[in-house]
Coordinates of C-alpha atoms in Angstrom, one line a residue:
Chain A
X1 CA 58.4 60.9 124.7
X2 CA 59.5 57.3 124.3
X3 CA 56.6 55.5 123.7
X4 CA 55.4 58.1 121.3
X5 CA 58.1 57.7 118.6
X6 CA 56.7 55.3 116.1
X7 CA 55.3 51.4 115.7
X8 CA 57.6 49.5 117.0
X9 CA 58.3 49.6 120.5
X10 CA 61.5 50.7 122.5
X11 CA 64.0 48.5 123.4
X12 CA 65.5 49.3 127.0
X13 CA 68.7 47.8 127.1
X14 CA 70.3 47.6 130.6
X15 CA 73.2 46.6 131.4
X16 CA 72.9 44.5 135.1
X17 CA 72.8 45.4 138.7
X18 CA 70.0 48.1 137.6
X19 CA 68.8 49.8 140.8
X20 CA 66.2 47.8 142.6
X21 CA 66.1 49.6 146.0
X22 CA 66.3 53.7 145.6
X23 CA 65.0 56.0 142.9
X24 CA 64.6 52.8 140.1
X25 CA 65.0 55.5 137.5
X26 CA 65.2 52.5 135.0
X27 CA 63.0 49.9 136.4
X28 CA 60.4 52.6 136.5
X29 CA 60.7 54.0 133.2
X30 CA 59.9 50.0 132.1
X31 CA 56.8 49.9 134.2
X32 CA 56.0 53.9 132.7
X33 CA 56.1 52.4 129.3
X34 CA 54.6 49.3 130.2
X35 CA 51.6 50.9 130.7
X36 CA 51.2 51.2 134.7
X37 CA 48.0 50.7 136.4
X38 CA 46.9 48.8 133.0
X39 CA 50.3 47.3 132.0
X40 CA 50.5 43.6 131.8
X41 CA 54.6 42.1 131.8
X42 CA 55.8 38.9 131.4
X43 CA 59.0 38.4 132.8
X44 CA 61.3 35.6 130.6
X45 CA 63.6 34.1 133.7
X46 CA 65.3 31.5 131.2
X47 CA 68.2 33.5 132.0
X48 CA 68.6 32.7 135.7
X49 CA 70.0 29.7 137.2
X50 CA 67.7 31.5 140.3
X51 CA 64.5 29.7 138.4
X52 CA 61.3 31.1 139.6
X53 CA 63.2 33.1 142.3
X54 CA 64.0 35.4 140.0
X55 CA 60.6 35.9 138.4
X56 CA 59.3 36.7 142.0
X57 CA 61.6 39.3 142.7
X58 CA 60.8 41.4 138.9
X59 CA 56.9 40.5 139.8
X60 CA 57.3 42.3 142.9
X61 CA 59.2 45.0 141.7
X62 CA 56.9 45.9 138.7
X63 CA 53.4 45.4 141.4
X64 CA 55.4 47.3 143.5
X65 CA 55.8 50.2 140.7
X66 CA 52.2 50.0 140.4
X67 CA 52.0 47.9 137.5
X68 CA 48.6 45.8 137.3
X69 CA 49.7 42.5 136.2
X70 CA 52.6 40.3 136.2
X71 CA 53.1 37.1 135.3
X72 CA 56.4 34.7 134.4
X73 CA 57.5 32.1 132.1
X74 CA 60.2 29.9 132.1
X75 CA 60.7 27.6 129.2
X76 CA 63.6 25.3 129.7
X77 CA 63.5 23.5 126.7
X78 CA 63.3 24.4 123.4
X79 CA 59.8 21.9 123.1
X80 CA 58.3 24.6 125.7
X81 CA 59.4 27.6 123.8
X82 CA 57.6 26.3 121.1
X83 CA 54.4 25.5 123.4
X84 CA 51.2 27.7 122.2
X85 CA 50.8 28.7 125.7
X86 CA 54.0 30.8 126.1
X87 CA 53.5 31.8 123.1
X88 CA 49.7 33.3 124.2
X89 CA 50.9 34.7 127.2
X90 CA 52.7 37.6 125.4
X91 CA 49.8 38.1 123.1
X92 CA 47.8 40.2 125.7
X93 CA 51.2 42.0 127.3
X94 CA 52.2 45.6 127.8
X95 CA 55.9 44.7 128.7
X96 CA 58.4 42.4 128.1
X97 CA 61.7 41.8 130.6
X98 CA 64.3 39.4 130.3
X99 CA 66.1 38.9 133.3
X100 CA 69.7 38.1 133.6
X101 CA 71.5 35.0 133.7
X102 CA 73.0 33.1 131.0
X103 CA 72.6 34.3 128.1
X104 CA 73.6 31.4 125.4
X105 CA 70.9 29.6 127.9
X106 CA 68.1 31.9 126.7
X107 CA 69.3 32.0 122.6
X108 CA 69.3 28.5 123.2
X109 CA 66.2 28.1 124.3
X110 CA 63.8 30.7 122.4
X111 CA 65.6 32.1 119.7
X112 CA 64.1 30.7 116.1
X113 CA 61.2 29.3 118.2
X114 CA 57.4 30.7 118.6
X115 CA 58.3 32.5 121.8
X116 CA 61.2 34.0 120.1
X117 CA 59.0 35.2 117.1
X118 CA 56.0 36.2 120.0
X119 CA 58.5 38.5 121.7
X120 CA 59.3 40.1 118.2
X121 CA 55.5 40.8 117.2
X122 CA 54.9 42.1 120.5
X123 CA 58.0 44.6 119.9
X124 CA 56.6 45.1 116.2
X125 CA 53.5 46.3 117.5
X126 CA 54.7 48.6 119.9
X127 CA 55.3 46.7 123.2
X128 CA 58.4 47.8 125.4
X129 CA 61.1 45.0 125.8
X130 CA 64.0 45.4 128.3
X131 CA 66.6 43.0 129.3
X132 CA 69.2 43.1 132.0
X133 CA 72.9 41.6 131.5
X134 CA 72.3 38.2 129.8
X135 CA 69.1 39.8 128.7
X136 CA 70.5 42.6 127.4
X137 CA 73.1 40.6 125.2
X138 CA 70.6 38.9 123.8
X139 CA 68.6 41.6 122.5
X140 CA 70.6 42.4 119.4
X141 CA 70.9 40.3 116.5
X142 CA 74.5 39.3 117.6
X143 CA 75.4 38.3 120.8
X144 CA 78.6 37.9 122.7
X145 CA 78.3 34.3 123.9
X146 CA 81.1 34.2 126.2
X147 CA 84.2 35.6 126.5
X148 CA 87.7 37.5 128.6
X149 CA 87.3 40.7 130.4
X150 CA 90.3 43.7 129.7
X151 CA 90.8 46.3 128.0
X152 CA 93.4 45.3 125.6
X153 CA 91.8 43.5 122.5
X154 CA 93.0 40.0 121.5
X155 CA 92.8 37.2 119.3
X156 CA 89.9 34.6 120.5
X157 CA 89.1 36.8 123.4
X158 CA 85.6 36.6 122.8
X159 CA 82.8 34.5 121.4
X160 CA 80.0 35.7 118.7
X161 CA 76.9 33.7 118.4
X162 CA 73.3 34.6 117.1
X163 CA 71.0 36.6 119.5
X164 CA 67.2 37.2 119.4
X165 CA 67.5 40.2 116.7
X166 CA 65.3 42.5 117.9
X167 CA 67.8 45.3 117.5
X168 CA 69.7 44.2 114.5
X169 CA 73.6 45.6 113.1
X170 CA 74.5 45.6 116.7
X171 CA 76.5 43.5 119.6
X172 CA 76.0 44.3 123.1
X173 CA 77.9 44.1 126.2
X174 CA 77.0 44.6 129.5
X175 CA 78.5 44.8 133.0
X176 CA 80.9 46.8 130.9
X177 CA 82.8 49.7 132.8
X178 CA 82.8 46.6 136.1
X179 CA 84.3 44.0 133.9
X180 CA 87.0 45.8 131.9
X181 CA 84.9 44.8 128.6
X182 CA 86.3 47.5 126.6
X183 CA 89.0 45.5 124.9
X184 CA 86.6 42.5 123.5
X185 CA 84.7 44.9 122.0
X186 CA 87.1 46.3 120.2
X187 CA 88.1 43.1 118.9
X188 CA 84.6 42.2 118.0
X189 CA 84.0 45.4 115.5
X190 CA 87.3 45.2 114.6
X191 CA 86.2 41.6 113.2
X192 CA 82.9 42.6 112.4
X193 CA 83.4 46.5 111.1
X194 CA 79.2 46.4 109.9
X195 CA 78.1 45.9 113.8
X196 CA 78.7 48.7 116.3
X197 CA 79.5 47.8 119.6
X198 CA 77.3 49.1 122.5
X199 CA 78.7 48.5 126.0
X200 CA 76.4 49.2 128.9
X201 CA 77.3 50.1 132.5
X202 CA 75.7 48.7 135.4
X203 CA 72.4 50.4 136.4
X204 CA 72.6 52.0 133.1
X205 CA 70.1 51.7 130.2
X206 CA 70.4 52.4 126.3
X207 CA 66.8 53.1 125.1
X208 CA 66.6 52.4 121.7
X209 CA 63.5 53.9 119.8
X210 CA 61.8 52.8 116.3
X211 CA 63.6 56.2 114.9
X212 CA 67.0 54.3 116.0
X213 CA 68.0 56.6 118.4
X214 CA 69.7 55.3 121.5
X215 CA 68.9 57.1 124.5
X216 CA 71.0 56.9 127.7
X217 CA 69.6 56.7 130.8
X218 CA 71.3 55.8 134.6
X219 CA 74.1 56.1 137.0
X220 CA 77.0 55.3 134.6
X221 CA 77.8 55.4 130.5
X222 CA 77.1 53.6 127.3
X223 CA 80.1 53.3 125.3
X224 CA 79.8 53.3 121.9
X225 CA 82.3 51.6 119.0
X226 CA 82.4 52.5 115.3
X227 CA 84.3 50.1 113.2
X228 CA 83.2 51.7 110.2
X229 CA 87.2 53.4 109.4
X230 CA 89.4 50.6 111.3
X231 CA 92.0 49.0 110.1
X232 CA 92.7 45.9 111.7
X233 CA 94.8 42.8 111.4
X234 CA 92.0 40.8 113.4
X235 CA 91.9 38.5 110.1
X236 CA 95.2 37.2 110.7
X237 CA 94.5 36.3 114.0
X238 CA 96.8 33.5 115.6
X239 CA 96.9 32.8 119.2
X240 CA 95.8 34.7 122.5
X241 CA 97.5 37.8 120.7
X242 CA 96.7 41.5 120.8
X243 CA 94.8 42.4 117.5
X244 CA 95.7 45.6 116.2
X245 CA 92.7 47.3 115.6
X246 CA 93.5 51.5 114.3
X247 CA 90.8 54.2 113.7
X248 CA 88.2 53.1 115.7
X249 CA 85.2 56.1 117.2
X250 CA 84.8 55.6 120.6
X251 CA 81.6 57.5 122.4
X252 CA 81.1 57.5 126.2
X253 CA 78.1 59.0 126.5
X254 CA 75.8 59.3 130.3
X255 CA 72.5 60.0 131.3
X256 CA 70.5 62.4 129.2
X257 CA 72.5 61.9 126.0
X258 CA 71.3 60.6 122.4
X259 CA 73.0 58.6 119.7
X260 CA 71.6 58.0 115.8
X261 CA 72.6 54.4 115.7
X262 CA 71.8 55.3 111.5
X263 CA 74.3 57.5 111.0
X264 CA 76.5 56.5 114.0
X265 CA 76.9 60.2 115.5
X266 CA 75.8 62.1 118.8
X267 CA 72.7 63.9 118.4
X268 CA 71.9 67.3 119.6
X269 CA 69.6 69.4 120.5
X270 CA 66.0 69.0 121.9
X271 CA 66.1 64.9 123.5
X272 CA 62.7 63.7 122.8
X273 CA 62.7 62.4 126.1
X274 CA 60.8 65.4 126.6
X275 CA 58.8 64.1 130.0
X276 CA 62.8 64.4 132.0
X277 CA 63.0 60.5 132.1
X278 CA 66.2 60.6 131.7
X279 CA 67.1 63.6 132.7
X280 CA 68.5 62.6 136.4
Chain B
X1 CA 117.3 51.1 112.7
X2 CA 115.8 53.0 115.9
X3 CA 119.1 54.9 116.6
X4 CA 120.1 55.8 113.0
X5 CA 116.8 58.2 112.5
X6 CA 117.8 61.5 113.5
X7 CA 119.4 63.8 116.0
X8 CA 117.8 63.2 119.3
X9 CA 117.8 60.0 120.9
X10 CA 114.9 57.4 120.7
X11 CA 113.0 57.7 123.7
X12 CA 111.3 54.3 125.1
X13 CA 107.9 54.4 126.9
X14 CA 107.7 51.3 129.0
X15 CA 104.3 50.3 130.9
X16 CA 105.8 48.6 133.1
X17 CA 106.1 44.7 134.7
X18 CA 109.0 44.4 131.8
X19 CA 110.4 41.3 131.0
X20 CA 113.4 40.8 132.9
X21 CA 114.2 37.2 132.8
X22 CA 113.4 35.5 129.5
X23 CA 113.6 37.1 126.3
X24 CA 114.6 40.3 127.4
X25 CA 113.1 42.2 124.0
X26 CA 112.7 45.8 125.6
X27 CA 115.4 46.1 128.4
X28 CA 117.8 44.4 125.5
X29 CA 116.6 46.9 122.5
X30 CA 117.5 49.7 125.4
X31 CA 121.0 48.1 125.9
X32 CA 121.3 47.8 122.6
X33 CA 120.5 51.4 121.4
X34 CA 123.0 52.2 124.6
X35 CA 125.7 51.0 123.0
X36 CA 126.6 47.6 124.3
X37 CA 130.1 47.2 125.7
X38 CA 130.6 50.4 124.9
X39 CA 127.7 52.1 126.6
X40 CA 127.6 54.0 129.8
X41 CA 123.9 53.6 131.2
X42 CA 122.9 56.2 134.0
X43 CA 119.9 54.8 136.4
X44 CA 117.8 57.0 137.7
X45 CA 115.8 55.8 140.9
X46 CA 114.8 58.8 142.8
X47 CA 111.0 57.5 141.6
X48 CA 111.2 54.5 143.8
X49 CA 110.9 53.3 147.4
X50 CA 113.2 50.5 146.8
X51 CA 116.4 52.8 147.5
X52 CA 119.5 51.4 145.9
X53 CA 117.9 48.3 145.5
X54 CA 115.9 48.9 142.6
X55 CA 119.2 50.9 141.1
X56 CA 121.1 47.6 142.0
X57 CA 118.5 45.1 140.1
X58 CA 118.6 47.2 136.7
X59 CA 122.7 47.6 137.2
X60 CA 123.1 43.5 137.0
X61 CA 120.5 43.4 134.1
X62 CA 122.3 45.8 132.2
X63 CA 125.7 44.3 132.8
X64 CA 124.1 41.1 132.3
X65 CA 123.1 42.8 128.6
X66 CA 126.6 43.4 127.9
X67 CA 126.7 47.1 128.6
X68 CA 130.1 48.4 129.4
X69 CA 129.5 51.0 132.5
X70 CA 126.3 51.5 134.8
X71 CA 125.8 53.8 137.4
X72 CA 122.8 55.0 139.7
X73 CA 122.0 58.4 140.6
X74 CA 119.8 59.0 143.0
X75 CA 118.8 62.3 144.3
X76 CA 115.9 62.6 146.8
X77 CA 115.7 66.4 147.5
X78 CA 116.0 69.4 144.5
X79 CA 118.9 70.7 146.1
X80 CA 120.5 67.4 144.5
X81 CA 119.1 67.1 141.5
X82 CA 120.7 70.8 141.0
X83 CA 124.3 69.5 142.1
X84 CA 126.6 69.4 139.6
X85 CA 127.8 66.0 140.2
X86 CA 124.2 64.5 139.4
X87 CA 124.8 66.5 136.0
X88 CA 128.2 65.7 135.5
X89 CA 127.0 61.9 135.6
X90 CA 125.1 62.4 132.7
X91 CA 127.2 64.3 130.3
X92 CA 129.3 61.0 129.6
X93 CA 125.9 58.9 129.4
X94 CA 124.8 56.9 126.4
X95 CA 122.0 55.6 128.0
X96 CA 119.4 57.0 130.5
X97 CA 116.7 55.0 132.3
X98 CA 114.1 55.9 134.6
X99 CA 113.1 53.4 137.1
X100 CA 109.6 53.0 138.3
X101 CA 107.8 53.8 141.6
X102 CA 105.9 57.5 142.2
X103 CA 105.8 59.8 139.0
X104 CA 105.4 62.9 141.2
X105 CA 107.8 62.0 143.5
X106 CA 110.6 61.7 140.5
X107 CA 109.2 64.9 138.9
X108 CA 108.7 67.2 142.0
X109 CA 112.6 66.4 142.7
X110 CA 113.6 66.6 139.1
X111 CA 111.4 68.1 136.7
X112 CA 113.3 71.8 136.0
X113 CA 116.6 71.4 137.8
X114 CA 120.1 70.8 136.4
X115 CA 119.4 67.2 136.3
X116 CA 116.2 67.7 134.3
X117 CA 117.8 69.9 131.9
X118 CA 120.8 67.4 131.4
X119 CA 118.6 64.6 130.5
X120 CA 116.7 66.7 127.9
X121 CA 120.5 67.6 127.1
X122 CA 121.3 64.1 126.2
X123 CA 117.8 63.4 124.8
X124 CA 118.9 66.3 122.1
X125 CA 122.4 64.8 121.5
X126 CA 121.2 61.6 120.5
X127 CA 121.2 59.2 124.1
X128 CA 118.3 56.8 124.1
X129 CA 116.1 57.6 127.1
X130 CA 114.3 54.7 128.4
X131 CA 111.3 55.1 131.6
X132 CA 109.3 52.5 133.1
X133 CA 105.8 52.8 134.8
X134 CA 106.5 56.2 136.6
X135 CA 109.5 56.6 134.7
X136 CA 107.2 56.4 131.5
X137 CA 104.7 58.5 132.8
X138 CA 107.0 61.1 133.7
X139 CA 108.8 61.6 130.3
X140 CA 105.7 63.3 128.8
X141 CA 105.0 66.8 129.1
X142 CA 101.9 65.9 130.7
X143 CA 101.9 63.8 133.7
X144 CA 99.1 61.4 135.2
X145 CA 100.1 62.5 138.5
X146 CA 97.0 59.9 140.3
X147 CA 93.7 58.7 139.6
X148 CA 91.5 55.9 139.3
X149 CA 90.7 53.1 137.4
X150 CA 88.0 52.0 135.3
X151 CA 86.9 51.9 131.8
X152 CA 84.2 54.6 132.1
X153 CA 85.5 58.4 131.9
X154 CA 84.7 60.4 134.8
X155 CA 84.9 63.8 135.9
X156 CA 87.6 64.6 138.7
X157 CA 88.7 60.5 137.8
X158 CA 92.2 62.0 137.3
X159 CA 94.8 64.5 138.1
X160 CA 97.8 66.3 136.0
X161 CA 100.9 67.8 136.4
X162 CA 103.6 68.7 134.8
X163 CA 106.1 65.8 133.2
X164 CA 109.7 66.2 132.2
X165 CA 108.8 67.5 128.7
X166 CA 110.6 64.3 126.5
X167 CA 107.8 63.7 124.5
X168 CA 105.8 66.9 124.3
X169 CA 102.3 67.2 123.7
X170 CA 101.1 63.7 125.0
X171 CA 99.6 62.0 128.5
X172 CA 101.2 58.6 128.7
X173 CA 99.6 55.9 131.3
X174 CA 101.2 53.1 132.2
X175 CA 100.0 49.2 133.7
X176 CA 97.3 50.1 130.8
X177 CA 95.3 46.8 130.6
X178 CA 96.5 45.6 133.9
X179 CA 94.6 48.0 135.6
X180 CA 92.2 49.0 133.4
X181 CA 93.0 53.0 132.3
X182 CA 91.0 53.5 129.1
X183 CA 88.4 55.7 131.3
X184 CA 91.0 58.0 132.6
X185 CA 92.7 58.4 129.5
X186 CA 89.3 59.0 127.9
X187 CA 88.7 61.9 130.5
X188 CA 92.4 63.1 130.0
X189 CA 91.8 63.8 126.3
X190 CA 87.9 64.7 126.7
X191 CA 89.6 67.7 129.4
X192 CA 92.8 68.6 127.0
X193 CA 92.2 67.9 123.1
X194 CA 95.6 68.7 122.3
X195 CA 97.3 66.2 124.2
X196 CA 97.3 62.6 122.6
X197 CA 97.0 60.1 125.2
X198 CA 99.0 56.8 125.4
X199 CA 98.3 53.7 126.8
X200 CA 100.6 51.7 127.4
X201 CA 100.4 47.5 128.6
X202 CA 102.9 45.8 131.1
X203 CA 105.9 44.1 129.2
X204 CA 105.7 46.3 126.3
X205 CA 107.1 49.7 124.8
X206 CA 106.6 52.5 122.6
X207 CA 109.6 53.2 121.2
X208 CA 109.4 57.3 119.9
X209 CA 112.5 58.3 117.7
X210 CA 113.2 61.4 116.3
X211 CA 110.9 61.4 113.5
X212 CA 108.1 61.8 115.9
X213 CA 107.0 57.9 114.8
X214 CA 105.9 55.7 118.1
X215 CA 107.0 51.9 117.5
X216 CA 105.8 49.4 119.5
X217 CA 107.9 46.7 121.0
X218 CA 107.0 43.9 123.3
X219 CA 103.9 41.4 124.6
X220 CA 101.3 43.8 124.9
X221 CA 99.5 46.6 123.2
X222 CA 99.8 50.6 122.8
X223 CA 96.6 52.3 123.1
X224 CA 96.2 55.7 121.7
X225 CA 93.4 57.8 122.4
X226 CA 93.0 61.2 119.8
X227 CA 90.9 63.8 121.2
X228 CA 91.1 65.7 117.8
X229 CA 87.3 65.2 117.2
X230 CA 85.5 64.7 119.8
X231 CA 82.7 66.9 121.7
X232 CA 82.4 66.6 125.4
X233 CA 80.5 67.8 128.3
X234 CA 84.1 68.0 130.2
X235 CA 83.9 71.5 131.1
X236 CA 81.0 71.3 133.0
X237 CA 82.3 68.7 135.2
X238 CA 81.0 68.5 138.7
X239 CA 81.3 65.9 141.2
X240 CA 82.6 62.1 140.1
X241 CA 79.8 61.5 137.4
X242 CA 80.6 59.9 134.1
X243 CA 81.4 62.5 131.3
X244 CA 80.4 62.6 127.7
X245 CA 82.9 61.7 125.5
X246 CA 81.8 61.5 121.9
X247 CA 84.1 61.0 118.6
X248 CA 87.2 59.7 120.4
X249 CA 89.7 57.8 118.0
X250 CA 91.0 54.9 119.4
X251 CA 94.3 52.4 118.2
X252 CA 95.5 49.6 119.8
X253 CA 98.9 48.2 118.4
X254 CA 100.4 45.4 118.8
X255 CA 104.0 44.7 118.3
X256 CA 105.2 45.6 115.0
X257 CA 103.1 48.5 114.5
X258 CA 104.4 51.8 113.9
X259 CA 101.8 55.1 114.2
X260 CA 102.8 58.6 113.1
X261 CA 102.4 61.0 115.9
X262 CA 102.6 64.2 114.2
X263 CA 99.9 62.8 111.7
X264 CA 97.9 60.9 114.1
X265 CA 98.0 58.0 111.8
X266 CA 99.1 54.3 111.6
X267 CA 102.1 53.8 109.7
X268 CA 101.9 51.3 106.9
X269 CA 104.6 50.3 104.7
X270 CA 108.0 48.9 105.7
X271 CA 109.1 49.7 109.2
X272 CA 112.3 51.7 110.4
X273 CA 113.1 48.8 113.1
X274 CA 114.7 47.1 110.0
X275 CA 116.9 44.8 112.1
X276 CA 113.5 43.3 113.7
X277 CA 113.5 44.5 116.4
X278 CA 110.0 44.9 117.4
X279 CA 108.9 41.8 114.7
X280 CA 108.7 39.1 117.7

């Protein structure tokens, strides 16, 4: 079961638009892990141009799931993220969720400040953390700040910057079968062969675990790219050109199935999501 | 130089939206391996619903490009594409080309008549074959007949048939980025492991010559998905869920590039194209 794999907590990466309405296979997996009856989230809204509007509509989600406390925050400034009082607010949770939005807005904000190192004890000590779209980006320790949808990668298509680094050697996309990311991903490990890529569906979620094993949850895939044998002439890059980028492993895996971000390879057998979670 | 390599003729894979006003690279390169003033290009259209008018646009193009002689052929029933006169147009060909429009329409009229046996004739005696969007798709032995888009592989996303049989043992896919194929392609390989599959952008080419080497010409990329390792859960496929494709190699090559298709392998080294060609 997920929260019974080690210290540190899982890390539910979902990738937007995550079902709000019908079975909330994801949203309630999050308020599972948060605890429940005794969970406590905070919901982070830094994300959203919606302000607290966006807040309300997670809080009632998660009371609605049966969860026993919610509350948000929403620093704007960097001063605020830095204010004790965010920072105590995550000291008593169960749950962590960053909403979506913008997510250079929310690095911007909290990352390198006390929020940003409260919402990386409360994963150390075994709190679940999930983010959706912006959020989601901004999970890993590198973050696509902005960039051009397609599937044909190019030259200065997209944009790295520094996430929150809670799930580190990784860059995330999101929205990514619905905006044609494939080809800025390719690009990106083909630049940066150390980070695999993860691109995440909408209403899909990659649960990673403190073992490092992504599980896949949700209505569409989580695409997977290995740099680790490309060859690429991504450092000669001129222009708005295709890069060539040759050799790189491609997974597209759905619901149910397992990846060992360690040694970058499908996993078989037994999923340790042994209560059917994500099973659908 | 492309048509010094061997005894059949180069065959070139267009995706499509070619440049026909500027620059020219990939309609010139065909007029050029056509033999100029002295060639004799035969346009096929029976893949489009233009009528003569898409034979009529490539005719001034081509006599525009110097070429010597053009004529269309047209056949819309199998009882024409098994007259002799549609064959005896082609044994005086240097050049073939393939106009756009519906694959299966072109290969349920000529795939294995006279006319489909004559232009795998003069594919064997050395006339460059050149097929654009349906016309590319159709020179494979295996045909995206229709499907849909999206990055994400899906069962039931696509449906085969059978090509002309050019370019054995590969799925080619056309409007590649434009419309966003990578998922289908994905599925295609995932479903038949033997079959590479090859993406291919609008405005560019894959040039194959006898050597069984793919050269890519033009503004785009070539995508090439190799199914050699991966595992799926294709052949359990029910209803239009996303599939499990794990261990896919992907390349995306720019002009210039050159890949091996017997090997599965970029090129490296000096390239064939030594008249530059494909260096734009």
């Amino acid at each position: 079961m997920l929260r019974a794999v080690g210290g540190a907590g899982p890390v539910m990466i979902i990738g937007g638009a995550e079902d709000r309405f019908r079975d909330k296979v994801i949203l309630g997996t999050f308020a599972d892990l948060a605890g429940g009856a005794d969970g406590n989230i905070v919901v982070i809204s830094t994300a959203s141009s919606l302000g607290d509007a966006a807040t309300q509509a997670y809080r009632e989600l998660f009371l609605g799931l049966g969860i026993g406390a919610v509350m948000g925050i929403r620093p704007e400034e960097r001063t605020e993220a830095d204010d004790p009082a965010a920072v105590s607010a995550l000291s008593e949770a169960t749950g962590v969720f960053l909403t979506g939005g913008n997510q250079s807005r929310l690095t911007q904000v909290v990352a390198g400040t006390r929020l940003g190192d409260a919402i990386s004890n409360a994963h150390d000590r075994g709190v679940v953390l999930a983010g959706t779209s912006a959020g989601a980006s901004a999970l890993a320790s590198h973050m696509v700040a902005f960039g051009r949808p397609g599937p044909t990668p190019k030259h200065r298509m997209v944009t790295l910057a520094a996430g929150l680094g809670i799930v580190p050697g990784v860059v995330i996309d999101q929205h990514f079968e619905e905006r044609g990311r494939i080809g800025r991903l390719l690009a990106l490990v083909a630049q940066s062969p150390s980070l695999l890529g993860i691109g995440i569906d909408e209403d899909t979620c990659a649960v990673v675990t403190a073992d490092r094993v992504l599980h896949v949850l949700g209505r569409g895939a989580v695409t997977l790219v290995d740099g680790s044998h490309v060859k690429t002439d991504a450092y000669r890059g001129k222009g708005y050109r295709p890069v060539m980028v040759s050799g790189a492993t491609l997974h597209s895996l759905p619901s149910g199935y397992r990846f060992d971000l360690r040694g970058r390879a499908l996993l078989t057998g037994p999923d340790a999501l042994e209560d059917g979670e994500a099973s659908t």
